[in-house]
Coordinates of C-alpha atoms in Angstrom, one line a residue:
Chain A
M1 CA 13.2 20.0 -28.2
T2 CA 15.6 21.2 -25.5
H3 CA 17.1 18.5 -23.3
V4 CA 16.9 18.6 -19.2
I5 CA 19.7 17.3 -16.9
G6 CA 18.6 14.7 -14.2
V7 CA 20.4 14.5 -10.8
D8 CA 21.0 11.1 -8.7
L9 CA 21.9 12.8 -5.2
G10 CA 22.5 9.9 -3.3
G11 CA 24.5 9.4 0.2
T12 CA 28.1 8.7 -1.6
K13 CA 28.0 9.9 -4.9
T14 CA 26.1 12.4 -6.9
A15 CA 25.7 11.5 -10.8
A16 CA 24.1 13.5 -13.3
G17 CA 23.3 13.5 -17.0
V18 CA 21.8 14.8 -19.9
V19 CA 18.4 13.5 -21.1
S20 CA 16.8 13.7 -24.2
P21 CA 13.0 14.1 -24.5
S22 CA 12.7 10.7 -25.1
G23 CA 14.2 9.5 -21.9
E24 CA 17.8 8.5 -23.7
V25 CA 21.0 9.6 -21.2
L26 CA 23.5 11.4 -23.9
M27 CA 26.3 11.9 -21.4
T28 CA 26.9 11.8 -17.3
E29 CA 29.1 12.7 -15.2
T30 CA 29.7 11.6 -11.2
I31 CA 31.2 13.6 -8.6
P32 CA 31.4 12.1 -5.0
T33 CA 28.8 13.8 -2.4
L34 CA 30.1 16.4 0.0
N35 CA 28.4 14.6 2.6
R36 CA 30.2 16.1 5.5
A37 CA 30.1 19.3 3.7
G38 CA 26.7 20.7 5.0
G39 CA 23.8 21.7 2.8
E40 CA 25.3 24.6 0.8
A41 CA 28.5 23.1 -0.2
I42 CA 26.5 19.9 -1.7
L43 CA 24.5 22.2 -3.8
D44 CA 27.7 24.7 -4.6
A45 CA 29.1 21.3 -6.1
T46 CA 26.1 19.8 -7.4
A47 CA 25.3 23.4 -9.3
A48 CA 29.0 22.9 -10.5
L49 CA 28.4 19.3 -11.8
I50 CA 25.2 20.6 -13.6
A51 CA 26.8 23.7 -15.4
G52 CA 29.3 21.5 -16.5
L53 CA 26.7 19.4 -18.5
V54 CA 24.9 22.2 -19.8
E55 CA 28.2 23.0 -21.5
R56 CA 29.3 20.0 -22.7
A57 CA 25.2 19.6 -23.8
A58 CA 25.7 23.2 -25.8
D59 CA 29.1 22.1 -27.7
A60 CA 27.2 19.1 -28.9
G61 CA 23.8 21.2 -29.8
H62 CA 21.4 21.1 -27.3
S63 CA 19.7 23.5 -25.0
V64 CA 18.7 22.3 -21.5
S65 CA 15.9 23.4 -20.5
G66 CA 15.6 22.3 -17.0
V67 CA 17.0 20.2 -13.9
G68 CA 15.6 17.4 -12.4
V69 CA 17.0 15.8 -8.9
G70 CA 16.1 12.5 -7.0
S71 CA 17.6 13.0 -4.0
A72 CA 18.7 11.2 -1.0
G73 CA 16.1 12.3 2.2
V74 CA 12.4 13.2 2.5
I75 CA 11.9 15.6 -0.1
D76 CA 9.1 18.1 0.1
A77 CA 8.2 18.2 -3.8
S78 CA 6.2 21.6 -3.1
S79 CA 8.4 23.4 -1.6
G80 CA 11.9 21.7 -2.8
V81 CA 12.7 22.0 1.0
V82 CA 14.9 18.9 2.2
V83 CA 12.2 17.8 5.3
S84 CA 14.5 15.2 6.6
A85 CA 17.7 12.9 5.9
T86 CA 19.9 10.1 7.6
D87 CA 23.2 10.9 9.2
A88 CA 24.7 9.7 5.9
I89 CA 24.6 13.5 4.7
S90 CA 25.4 15.8 7.4
G91 CA 23.6 19.0 7.3
W92 CA 21.1 17.7 4.0
A93 CA 18.1 18.2 6.7
G94 CA 16.5 22.0 5.9
T95 CA 18.3 22.5 2.5
A96 CA 16.7 24.5 0.1
L97 CA 17.3 22.0 -2.6
V98 CA 15.4 23.6 -5.3
D99 CA 15.8 27.3 -5.0
G100 CA 19.1 26.9 -3.9
L101 CA 20.2 24.9 -7.4
S102 CA 17.8 27.2 -9.3
S103 CA 19.0 30.3 -8.1
R104 CA 22.5 29.5 -9.1
L105 CA 22.0 27.9 -12.5
G106 CA 18.8 30.5 -13.2
L107 CA 16.9 26.9 -14.9
T108 CA 13.5 25.4 -13.7
V109 CA 14.5 23.1 -11.2
R110 CA 12.4 20.2 -9.5
A111 CA 13.2 17.4 -7.1
V112 CA 11.7 13.9 -5.0
N113 CA 13.3 11.3 -3.4
D114 CA 15.2 9.3 -5.1
V115 CA 13.3 6.2 -4.8
H116 CA 10.6 8.2 -6.4
A117 CA 12.9 8.9 -9.1
H118 CA 14.3 5.8 -9.4
A119 CA 10.8 4.3 -10.2
L120 CA 9.5 7.2 -12.7
G121 CA 12.5 6.4 -14.6
E122 CA 11.5 2.8 -14.6
A123 CA 7.8 3.7 -15.5
W124 CA 9.0 5.9 -18.1
F125 CA 11.5 3.9 -20.0
G126 CA 12.4 0.7 -18.1
A127 CA 10.8 -2.2 -17.1
S128 CA 7.8 -0.8 -16.6
A129 CA 7.5 1.2 -19.6
G130 CA 3.9 1.6 -21.0
S131 CA 2.2 1.0 -18.0
A132 CA -0.4 2.8 -16.5
S133 CA 0.4 1.7 -12.9
S134 CA 3.5 0.4 -11.6
L135 CA 4.9 -0.7 -8.2
M136 CA 8.8 -0.5 -8.2
I137 CA 10.5 -1.9 -4.7
A138 CA 14.3 -1.8 -4.0
F139 CA 16.0 -4.3 -2.2
G140 CA 19.5 -2.8 -1.4
T141 CA 20.9 -1.1 1.8
G142 CA 17.7 -0.3 2.5
V143 CA 14.1 -1.3 1.3
G144 CA 12.3 1.3 -0.7
G145 CA 9.3 1.7 -3.3
S146 CA 7.2 3.9 -5.3
F147 CA 3.7 3.5 -6.7
V148 CA 3.6 5.2 -10.0
L149 CA 0.1 5.9 -11.1
D150 CA -0.6 7.7 -14.3
G151 CA 2.8 8.8 -14.8
A152 CA 3.3 10.1 -11.6
P153 CA 4.8 8.5 -8.3
V154 CA 2.5 8.7 -5.0
L155 CA 4.6 10.5 -2.9
G156 CA 2.4 10.7 0.4
H157 CA 0.8 13.7 2.0
R158 CA 3.9 14.3 4.0
F159 CA 6.3 13.3 0.9
V160 CA 6.9 10.3 3.1
G161 CA 5.2 7.6 0.7
G162 CA 6.9 4.6 -0.4
H163 CA 8.5 3.2 3.1
V164 CA 7.6 -0.3 2.2
G165 CA 10.4 -1.9 4.0
H166 CA 8.7 -0.7 7.3
F167 CA 5.5 -2.8 7.8
A168 CA 5.3 -5.8 10.0
S169 CA 7.2 -9.1 8.6
P170 CA 6.5 -12.7 10.2
L171 CA 9.9 -13.2 9.4
A172 CA 11.5 -10.4 10.9
V173 CA 12.0 -12.4 13.8
S174 CA 14.5 -14.4 16.2
D175 CA 13.9 -16.9 18.9
G176 CA 10.3 -15.2 18.8
V177 CA 11.4 -11.9 19.0
P178 CA 10.6 -9.2 16.8
L179 CA 13.9 -8.0 14.9
P180 CA 14.8 -4.1 15.7
C181 CA 14.7 -1.8 12.8
V182 CA 16.8 1.1 11.5
C183 CA 13.4 3.3 12.5
G184 CA 13.3 2.8 15.6
S185 CA 10.9 0.2 15.5
T186 CA 10.4 -3.8 15.2
G187 CA 9.8 -6.5 13.2
H188 CA 9.5 -4.5 10.1
V189 CA 10.3 -6.2 6.3
E190 CA 13.5 -4.4 6.4
A191 CA 15.2 -5.9 9.3
I192 CA 14.9 -9.3 7.3
A193 CA 15.0 -8.3 3.8
S194 CA 18.0 -5.6 3.5
G195 CA 20.9 -6.7 2.0
P196 CA 23.2 -5.6 5.9
A197 CA 20.2 -7.8 7.4
I198 CA 21.0 -10.8 5.1
Y199 CA 24.2 -10.5 6.6
E200 CA 23.1 -10.3 10.4
A201 CA 20.8 -13.3 9.9
F202 CA 23.8 -15.1 8.3
L203 CA 26.0 -14.3 11.6
R204 CA 22.8 -15.1 13.6
F205 CA 22.3 -18.3 12.1
G206 CA 26.0 -19.6 12.5
G207 CA 27.8 -18.2 9.6
S208 CA 31.3 -17.0 10.1
S209 CA 32.5 -13.9 9.4
S210 CA 35.9 -15.6 8.3
E211 CA 34.0 -17.3 5.6
A212 CA 31.6 -14.5 4.3
L213 CA 32.5 -10.4 5.5
D214 CA 29.6 -9.0 3.8
T215 CA 26.1 -9.7 1.8
R216 CA 27.9 -10.1 -1.5
G217 CA 30.4 -13.0 0.5
V218 CA 27.3 -14.5 1.9
F219 CA 25.6 -14.5 -1.6
A220 CA 29.2 -15.9 -3.0
L221 CA 29.3 -18.7 -0.2
A222 CA 25.3 -19.8 -0.5
A223 CA 26.3 -20.3 -4.2
A224 CA 29.5 -22.1 -3.8
E225 CA 29.7 -25.5 -4.9
N226 CA 30.5 -28.1 -2.2
H227 CA 34.3 -28.8 -1.4
D228 CA 36.5 -30.1 1.2
G229 CA 36.2 -26.9 3.2
G230 CA 35.8 -28.7 6.9
A231 CA 32.6 -28.4 9.4
S232 CA 33.3 -24.2 9.5
F233 CA 32.8 -24.0 6.0
A234 CA 29.7 -26.1 5.5
A235 CA 28.1 -24.5 8.8
S236 CA 28.6 -21.2 7.3
R237 CA 27.2 -21.9 4.0
D238 CA 24.3 -23.4 5.3
A239 CA 23.8 -20.4 7.4
A240 CA 24.5 -18.4 4.0
V241 CA 21.7 -20.7 2.3
R242 CA 19.0 -19.7 4.8
A243 CA 19.9 -15.9 5.3
V244 CA 19.3 -15.5 1.7
D245 CA 16.4 -17.4 1.5
A246 CA 14.6 -15.6 4.7
G247 CA 15.4 -12.6 3.0
A248 CA 13.9 -13.5 -0.3
A249 CA 10.9 -14.8 1.6
A250 CA 10.5 -11.9 3.3
A251 CA 10.8 -9.2 0.2
G252 CA 8.5 -11.4 -1.8
Q253 CA 5.9 -12.1 0.8
A254 CA 5.6 -8.1 1.2
V255 CA 5.9 -7.4 -2.3
G256 CA 3.0 -9.9 -2.8
G257 CA 0.8 -8.2 0.1
L258 CA 1.4 -4.9 -1.4
I259 CA 0.2 -6.3 -4.7
N260 CA -3.0 -7.4 -3.2
I261 CA -3.3 -3.7 -2.0
L262 CA -2.2 -1.7 -4.7
D263 CA -3.3 -3.7 -8.2
P264 CA -0.4 -2.4 -10.4
E265 CA -0.6 -3.8 -14.0
T266 CA 3.5 -4.0 -13.5
V267 CA 5.5 -4.8 -10.6
V268 CA 9.3 -3.5 -11.1
I269 CA 11.8 -5.3 -8.9
S270 CA 15.3 -3.4 -8.6
G271 CA 18.5 -2.5 -6.0
G272 CA 21.5 -4.7 -5.7
L273 CA 19.6 -8.0 -4.6
A274 CA 17.3 -7.8 -7.4
D275 CA 21.0 -8.0 -9.5
A276 CA 22.0 -11.1 -7.4
G277 CA 20.7 -13.5 -9.7
G278 CA 18.5 -16.4 -9.0
L279 CA 19.9 -17.7 -5.7
W280 CA 17.5 -14.7 -4.3
W281 CA 15.2 -14.0 -7.2
K282 CA 13.7 -17.6 -7.3
P283 CA 12.6 -17.9 -3.7
M284 CA 11.4 -14.6 -3.5
E285 CA 9.1 -14.5 -6.9
A286 CA 7.7 -18.3 -5.5
A287 CA 7.0 -16.3 -1.8
L288 CA 5.9 -13.5 -3.5
R289 CA 3.1 -15.5 -6.0
R290 CA 2.3 -17.3 -2.8
E291 CA 0.5 -14.6 -1.4
L292 CA -1.2 -12.7 -4.6
L293 CA -5.4 -13.1 -4.4
A294 CA -6.7 -15.3 -7.7
P295 CA -7.4 -12.2 -9.9
L296 CA -3.9 -11.0 -10.1
A297 CA -2.0 -14.5 -10.3
A298 CA -0.6 -13.1 -14.0
V299 CA 0.7 -9.7 -12.6
P300 CA 4.2 -8.9 -14.3
V301 CA 7.1 -8.8 -11.9
L302 CA 10.1 -7.7 -13.5
K303 CA 13.8 -6.8 -12.9
A304 CA 14.4 -3.4 -13.3
S305 CA 16.1 -2.1 -16.9
L306 CA 17.7 1.1 -16.2
G307 CA 20.5 0.2 -13.6
N308 CA 22.1 3.1 -12.2
S309 CA 20.6 5.4 -15.0
A310 CA 17.2 4.8 -13.6
A311 CA 17.1 7.9 -11.0
I312 CA 19.0 10.0 -13.8
I313 CA 16.1 9.7 -16.3
G314 CA 13.3 9.6 -13.6
A315 CA 14.5 12.9 -12.5
A316 CA 14.3 14.3 -15.8
K317 CA 10.9 13.3 -16.3
L318 CA 10.3 15.6 -13.4
V319 CA 10.9 18.5 -15.5
L320 CA 9.3 16.9 -18.5
L321 CA 6.1 16.1 -16.8
Chain B
M1 CA -29.1 21.0 -9.7
T2 CA -30.5 17.5 -10.1
H3 CA -29.8 14.9 -7.6
V4 CA -28.6 11.3 -7.8
I5 CA -29.2 7.8 -6.8
G6 CA -26.6 6.0 -4.5
V7 CA -27.1 2.2 -4.4
D8 CA -25.0 0.0 -1.9
L9 CA -25.7 -3.0 -3.0
G10 CA -24.2 -6.1 -1.0
G11 CA -24.5 -9.6 -0.2
T12 CA -27.8 -9.7 2.1
K13 CA -29.2 -6.2 1.3
T14 CA -29.8 -3.4 -1.1
A15 CA -29.6 -0.3 0.2
A16 CA -30.6 3.0 -2.3
G17 CA -31.0 6.5 -1.5
V18 CA -31.6 10.1 -3.3
V19 CA -28.5 12.2 -2.7
S20 CA -28.2 16.0 -3.3
P21 CA -25.4 17.5 -4.9
S22 CA -24.0 18.5 -1.9
G23 CA -24.1 15.1 -0.4
E24 CA -26.8 15.1 1.6
V25 CA -29.2 11.8 1.5
L26 CA -32.6 12.8 1.3
M27 CA -34.7 9.3 1.5
T28 CA -33.6 5.9 1.4
E29 CA -35.1 2.6 1.0
T30 CA -33.3 -1.0 1.7
I31 CA -34.7 -4.3 0.0
P32 CA -33.2 -8.2 0.7
T33 CA -30.7 -9.1 -1.9
L34 CA -32.1 -11.3 -3.8
N35 CA -28.6 -13.4 -3.5
R36 CA -30.1 -16.8 -4.7
A37 CA -32.1 -15.7 -7.6
G38 CA -29.1 -14.6 -10.0
G39 CA -27.5 -11.4 -12.0
E40 CA -30.9 -10.6 -13.9
A41 CA -33.3 -10.8 -11.3
I42 CA -31.3 -9.0 -8.7
L43 CA -30.8 -6.3 -11.5
D44 CA -34.7 -6.3 -11.9
A45 CA -35.4 -5.9 -7.7
T46 CA -32.5 -3.1 -7.9
A47 CA -33.9 -1.2 -10.8
A48 CA -37.5 -1.2 -9.4
L49 CA -35.7 0.3 -6.2
I50 CA -34.4 2.6 -8.0
A51 CA -37.3 3.7 -10.0
G52 CA -39.7 4.2 -7.1
L53 CA -37.0 6.5 -5.3
V54 CA -36.7 8.5 -8.8
E55 CA -40.5 8.8 -8.1
R56 CA -40.2 9.8 -5.0
A57 CA -38.0 12.4 -5.6
A58 CA -39.9 14.0 -8.3
D59 CA -42.7 13.9 -5.9
A60 CA -40.3 15.8 -3.4
G61 CA -39.4 18.3 -6.6
H62 CA -36.0 16.9 -7.3
S63 CA -35.3 15.4 -11.1
V64 CA -32.6 12.4 -10.9
S65 CA -29.6 12.3 -12.9
G66 CA -27.6 9.3 -12.5
V67 CA -27.1 6.2 -10.6
G68 CA -24.0 5.2 -8.6
V69 CA -23.7 1.7 -7.2
G70 CA -21.2 0.6 -4.7
S71 CA -21.4 -3.7 -5.1
A72 CA -20.3 -6.6 -3.6
G73 CA -17.6 -8.2 -5.6
V74 CA -14.8 -7.0 -7.9
I75 CA -16.4 -4.4 -10.1
D76 CA -14.6 -3.7 -13.8
A77 CA -15.1 0.5 -13.4
S78 CA -14.8 0.5 -17.4
S79 CA -17.2 -2.1 -18.5
G80 CA -19.7 -1.7 -15.9
V81 CA -19.1 -5.9 -15.4
V82 CA -19.3 -7.8 -12.3
V83 CA -15.8 -9.3 -12.6
S84 CA -16.2 -11.9 -9.5
A85 CA -17.8 -12.1 -6.3
T86 CA -18.1 -14.2 -3.6
D87 CA -20.6 -17.4 -3.1
A88 CA -22.3 -14.8 -0.9
I89 CA -24.2 -13.6 -4.3
S90 CA -24.8 -16.5 -6.7
G91 CA -24.3 -15.7 -10.2
W92 CA -23.3 -12.1 -9.8
A93 CA -19.9 -12.6 -11.4
G94 CA -20.2 -11.8 -15.0
T95 CA -23.4 -9.6 -14.4
A96 CA -23.5 -6.4 -16.9
L97 CA -24.2 -4.3 -13.9
V98 CA -24.2 -1.1 -15.6
D99 CA -25.7 -2.1 -19.2
G100 CA -28.5 -4.0 -17.1
L101 CA -29.5 -1.0 -14.9
S102 CA -29.1 1.6 -17.3
S103 CA -31.4 0.1 -20.1
R104 CA -33.8 -1.0 -17.6
L105 CA -33.6 2.8 -16.4
G106 CA -32.6 5.2 -19.3
L107 CA -30.2 6.7 -16.7
T108 CA -26.8 7.3 -16.7
V109 CA -24.9 4.4 -14.3
R110 CA -21.5 4.5 -12.9
A111 CA -20.5 1.0 -10.2
V112 CA -17.2 0.5 -8.4
N113 CA -16.9 -2.4 -5.5
D114 CA -18.3 -1.1 -2.6
V115 CA -15.5 -0.5 -0.3
H116 CA -14.1 1.7 -2.9
A117 CA -17.8 3.5 -2.5
H118 CA -17.8 3.8 1.1
A119 CA -14.1 5.0 1.5
L120 CA -15.2 7.7 -1.4
G121 CA -18.4 8.7 1.0
E122 CA -16.3 9.2 4.1
A123 CA -13.9 11.5 1.4
W124 CA -16.7 13.2 0.5
F125 CA -18.7 14.1 3.0
G126 CA -17.3 12.0 6.1
A127 CA -14.8 11.6 8.6
S128 CA -11.8 12.6 5.9
A129 CA -14.2 15.0 4.0
G130 CA -11.4 17.9 2.4
S131 CA -8.4 15.8 2.7
A132 CA -6.6 15.6 -0.2
S133 CA -5.7 11.7 0.4
S134 CA -7.2 9.6 3.0
L135 CA -7.2 5.5 3.8
M136 CA -9.6 4.0 4.6
I137 CA -9.7 0.6 6.5
A138 CA -13.3 -1.0 7.3
F139 CA -12.8 -4.7 10.0
G140 CA -15.7 -6.4 10.0
T141 CA -17.0 -9.8 9.0
G142 CA -13.8 -9.1 6.4
V143 CA -11.2 -6.3 6.1
G144 CA -11.3 -4.3 3.3
G145 CA -9.7 -1.0 1.9
S146 CA -9.1 1.9 -0.2
F147 CA -6.9 4.9 -0.8
V148 CA -8.7 7.9 -1.9
L149 CA -6.3 10.2 -3.7
D150 CA -7.1 13.4 -5.6
G151 CA -11.2 12.7 -4.6
A152 CA -11.2 9.5 -6.7
P153 CA -10.5 5.9 -5.1
V154 CA -7.1 3.6 -6.7
L155 CA -9.3 1.0 -7.7
G156 CA -6.5 -0.8 -9.2
H157 CA -5.2 -2.0 -12.6
R158 CA -7.2 -5.3 -12.8
F159 CA -9.9 -2.9 -10.0
V160 CA -9.0 -5.6 -7.6
G161 CA -7.2 -2.8 -5.5
G162 CA -8.0 -2.4 -1.5
H163 CA -7.5 -5.7 -0.5
V164 CA -5.8 -4.8 2.5
G165 CA -7.0 -7.9 4.6
H166 CA -4.7 -10.1 2.0
F167 CA -0.8 -9.5 3.7
A168 CA 1.4 -11.4 6.0
S169 CA 0.9 -10.3 9.4
P170 CA 3.2 -11.5 12.5
L171 CA 0.1 -12.3 14.5
A172 CA -1.9 -14.4 12.4
V173 CA -0.2 -17.3 13.5
S174 CA -1.0 -20.2 16.0
D175 CA 1.2 -22.4 17.5
G176 CA 4.0 -21.3 14.8
V177 CA 1.4 -22.3 12.3
P178 CA 0.3 -19.5 9.7
L179 CA -4.0 -19.5 10.5
P180 CA -5.9 -20.5 7.1
C181 CA -7.4 -17.2 5.2
V182 CA -10.2 -16.9 3.5
C183 CA -8.3 -16.5 0.2
G184 CA -6.9 -19.6 0.1
S185 CA -3.1 -18.4 1.3
T186 CA -2.2 -18.5 4.9
G187 CA -1.0 -15.7 7.7
H188 CA -2.8 -12.5 6.3
V189 CA -4.5 -9.7 8.3
E190 CA -8.1 -11.0 7.3
A191 CA -6.9 -14.4 9.4
I192 CA -6.5 -12.7 13.2
A193 CA -8.3 -9.2 12.5
S194 CA -11.8 -9.8 11.2
G195 CA -14.9 -10.2 13.0
P196 CA -15.1 -14.0 12.6
A197 CA -11.3 -14.4 13.0
I198 CA -11.9 -12.6 16.7
Y199 CA -14.3 -15.6 17.3
E200 CA -12.1 -18.4 16.1
A201 CA -9.2 -16.8 18.4
F202 CA -11.6 -16.5 21.2
L203 CA -12.3 -20.7 20.9
R204 CA -8.7 -21.2 20.4
F205 CA -7.7 -19.5 23.5
G206 CA -9.8 -21.6 25.6
G207 CA -13.1 -19.7 25.4
S208 CA -16.5 -21.7 25.5
S209 CA -19.3 -21.4 23.1
S210 CA -21.6 -21.5 25.9
E211 CA -20.3 -18.2 26.7
A212 CA -20.0 -16.2 23.8
L213 CA -21.7 -17.2 20.6
D214 CA -20.6 -15.0 18.3
T215 CA -17.9 -12.3 17.6
R216 CA -20.4 -9.7 19.7
G217 CA -20.5 -12.3 22.5
V218 CA -17.0 -12.4 22.8
F219 CA -16.8 -8.1 22.8
A220 CA -19.4 -8.3 25.9
L221 CA -18.0 -10.7 27.6
A222 CA -14.4 -8.7 27.5
A223 CA -15.9 -6.1 28.6
A224 CA -17.8 -8.0 31.5
E225 CA -17.0 -7.0 35.5
N226 CA -15.9 -10.0 37.1
H227 CA -18.4 -11.7 38.7
D228 CA -18.6 -15.3 40.6
G229 CA -19.3 -17.1 37.6
G230 CA -16.9 -19.2 38.0
A231 CA -13.9 -21.3 36.3
S232 CA -15.8 -21.5 32.9
F233 CA -16.4 -18.1 33.0
A234 CA -13.1 -16.8 34.0
A235 CA -11.3 -18.7 31.6
S236 CA -13.8 -17.5 28.7
R237 CA -13.1 -14.1 29.5
D238 CA -9.6 -14.4 29.6
A239 CA -9.7 -16.0 26.1
A240 CA -11.9 -12.9 24.9
V241 CA -9.7 -10.6 26.4
R242 CA -6.9 -12.0 24.1
A243 CA -9.1 -12.5 21.2
V244 CA -10.0 -8.7 21.3
D245 CA -6.5 -8.0 21.7
A246 CA -4.9 -9.9 19.1
G247 CA -7.1 -8.7 16.5
A248 CA -6.9 -5.4 17.6
A249 CA -3.2 -5.1 16.9
A250 CA -3.2 -6.9 14.1
A251 CA -5.5 -4.5 12.9
G252 CA -3.5 -1.5 14.2
Q253 CA 0.2 -2.9 13.2
A254 CA -1.4 -3.1 9.5
V255 CA -2.7 -0.3 9.2
G256 CA -0.1 2.0 10.4
G257 CA 2.6 0.0 8.1
L258 CA 0.1 1.1 5.3
I259 CA 0.5 4.7 6.4
N260 CA 4.1 4.5 6.0
I261 CA 3.8 3.0 2.7
L262 CA 0.9 5.7 1.4
D263 CA 1.4 8.4 3.5
P264 CA -2.3 9.8 3.6
E265 CA -3.6 12.6 5.0
T266 CA -5.8 11.1 6.9
V267 CA -6.7 7.9 8.1
V268 CA -10.2 6.4 8.8
I269 CA -11.3 3.4 10.3
S270 CA -14.6 1.9 9.8
G271 CA -16.6 -1.5 10.1
G272 CA -18.3 -3.3 12.7
L273 CA -15.2 -3.4 15.0
A274 CA -14.6 0.1 14.8
D275 CA -18.0 0.7 16.9
A276 CA -17.0 -1.6 19.3
G277 CA -15.7 0.8 21.3
G278 CA -12.4 1.5 23.4
L279 CA -12.2 -2.0 24.1
W280 CA -11.1 -2.5 20.3
W281 CA -10.0 0.7 19.3
K282 CA -7.4 1.4 22.0
P283 CA -4.9 -1.4 21.4
M284 CA -5.7 -0.9 17.5
E285 CA -4.3 3.1 17.6
A286 CA -1.7 1.8 20.5
A287 CA -0.4 -0.5 17.5
L288 CA -0.8 1.5 14.8
R289 CA 1.3 4.0 16.3
R290 CA 3.8 2.3 17.0
E291 CA 4.3 1.2 13.7
L292 CA 4.8 5.0 12.6
L293 CA 8.0 6.6 10.9
A294 CA 8.5 9.4 13.0
P295 CA 7.2 12.1 10.3
L296 CA 4.3 10.4 10.0
A297 CA 3.9 10.5 13.9
A298 CA 0.8 13.0 14.2
V299 CA -1.3 11.5 11.1
P300 CA -5.2 11.7 12.2
V301 CA -6.5 8.3 12.7
L302 CA -10.8 8.8 12.8
K303 CA -13.7 6.7 13.2
A304 CA -16.2 6.7 10.4
S305 CA -18.7 9.0 10.6
L306 CA -21.4 8.2 8.0
G307 CA -22.4 4.5 9.2
N308 CA -24.6 2.7 6.8
S309 CA -25.1 5.7 4.3
A310 CA -20.9 6.0 3.5
A311 CA -21.7 3.6 0.6
I312 CA -24.7 5.3 -0.8
I313 CA -23.1 8.6 -0.6
G314 CA -19.7 7.7 -1.9
A315 CA -21.7 5.6 -4.9
A316 CA -23.9 9.1 -5.5
K317 CA -20.0 10.8 -6.2
L318 CA -19.4 8.3 -8.7
V319 CA -21.9 10.1 -10.7
L320 CA -21.0 13.7 -9.7
L321 CA -17.1 13.2 -10.3

């Protein structure tokens, strides 16, 4: 059987890989995304990246039958056009992603949003492989997710489905006022549970930017053994513990509520925060399980297992579906 | 073409109707549900109800090819067994609903939870007819819902899907403490947005039970013109307005967040509160629209149109799928 190319097109870099029909990634290449050069320049660079991999695959004796792309932004999976995108990639909205790549390459191309590709990868070959339905939620710079049902992500009627960071959280509040969310609304899960939100909470709780420069620093501080760092260190360490706990509790509460609504066979948690260890995972899972209805008490909640390959593998699966 | 029987089996009454292949209800009958007599007695009574309708249909020249049931409780749609049910119907859990009816009647029988039947009815022949996907949420004694995708409700892996009342609401709080929910957890949407929750909020806000005996009374009080009823009346009227507003805002906020996640083509709001008029609907829809991501701003939010027939029609559709 022929192989396919999976592409993970993000705001800062674009990774692509040759994927076998059984989901193995044979070879990968990564380029910076030309996020200030506009849609056509990105398509040129991405097509060149893919063409190089097609050649390498041919050298190894594998023909390539198609290309699947998981891309940042809202992607119309029917027309293959980028419906909208954040400022992270200027000029990306409106780009004819599928037609642009297929005319450049002469190959079948399919595309979805990168979070849906990520979830499809985990459902096909990762943590939720073999499940009839799975809910994947990624907690990192943002909060996103995808419900994969019978082998296909539920994209939504306007391809906007999966914005699980944008519903109300009782914990996304400061002094009784809902926290602002990047979407323009307030009080959403993402405003307390994303990585940047945890850093903001750390500062709000009295942490000092001289003790932690970013979210990673907050986690290091929260995990630090107490030492004679003085009052500023102790106050910042307390703030770090509180900020991680608040973010994790909001994350778990949100996922638990979604499980009550969707009842997926398996739940997969992904993203940078899921990789941060028990400091985040334990309060997250405790909050999650507190929300669950009795018949859902045993639902498996697993850490994503494919790492950076998930979206490449899931994107490849689009062409193999 | 042959007709089918749709059954709506609830905690207090069981309604059934003869439904044409195009979704019209030709004749209906209703009996009290024998909610203290146990599963077998309920099956006997329900089978008799259905047999009577089969006979009436035959008299009118229609043959009946099958029976669809929307039942209270968690229903395993594969095995046709009642997985669990509340105390409203004692002995219902564990009942072999599908096998019990089909052996009594000699007809094909299918069953799902009544909320899923309700949503399927609206999606087939009601407010969301013609939509590729729809989210139906009912606000009444409880809060329940169903996401109908490509003509079938998403039942969930353990058939527990649709429990949209059981996720965290920032408004389900009193004096900073999350309100208890009937599910055993706290702070859920249902604890502030259901009909009984609105009555409890009325009392909590200082309303007097002598001014409103139940949720219906709270709505009447909130809609009342100011008159010289004195201080007690005025305080109770204020409490009624606040309670309705809080319930409606929590309902709208919850539905708005779910739209961001599922991106249904159409949203249908049902249940007793949806029928209560603009007093509830206006603040509900305002809160809903405040939550929406920009590409979802125009999502249609419609009132259910089938009334009490929705679950009968949706249950019938199960056999016609």
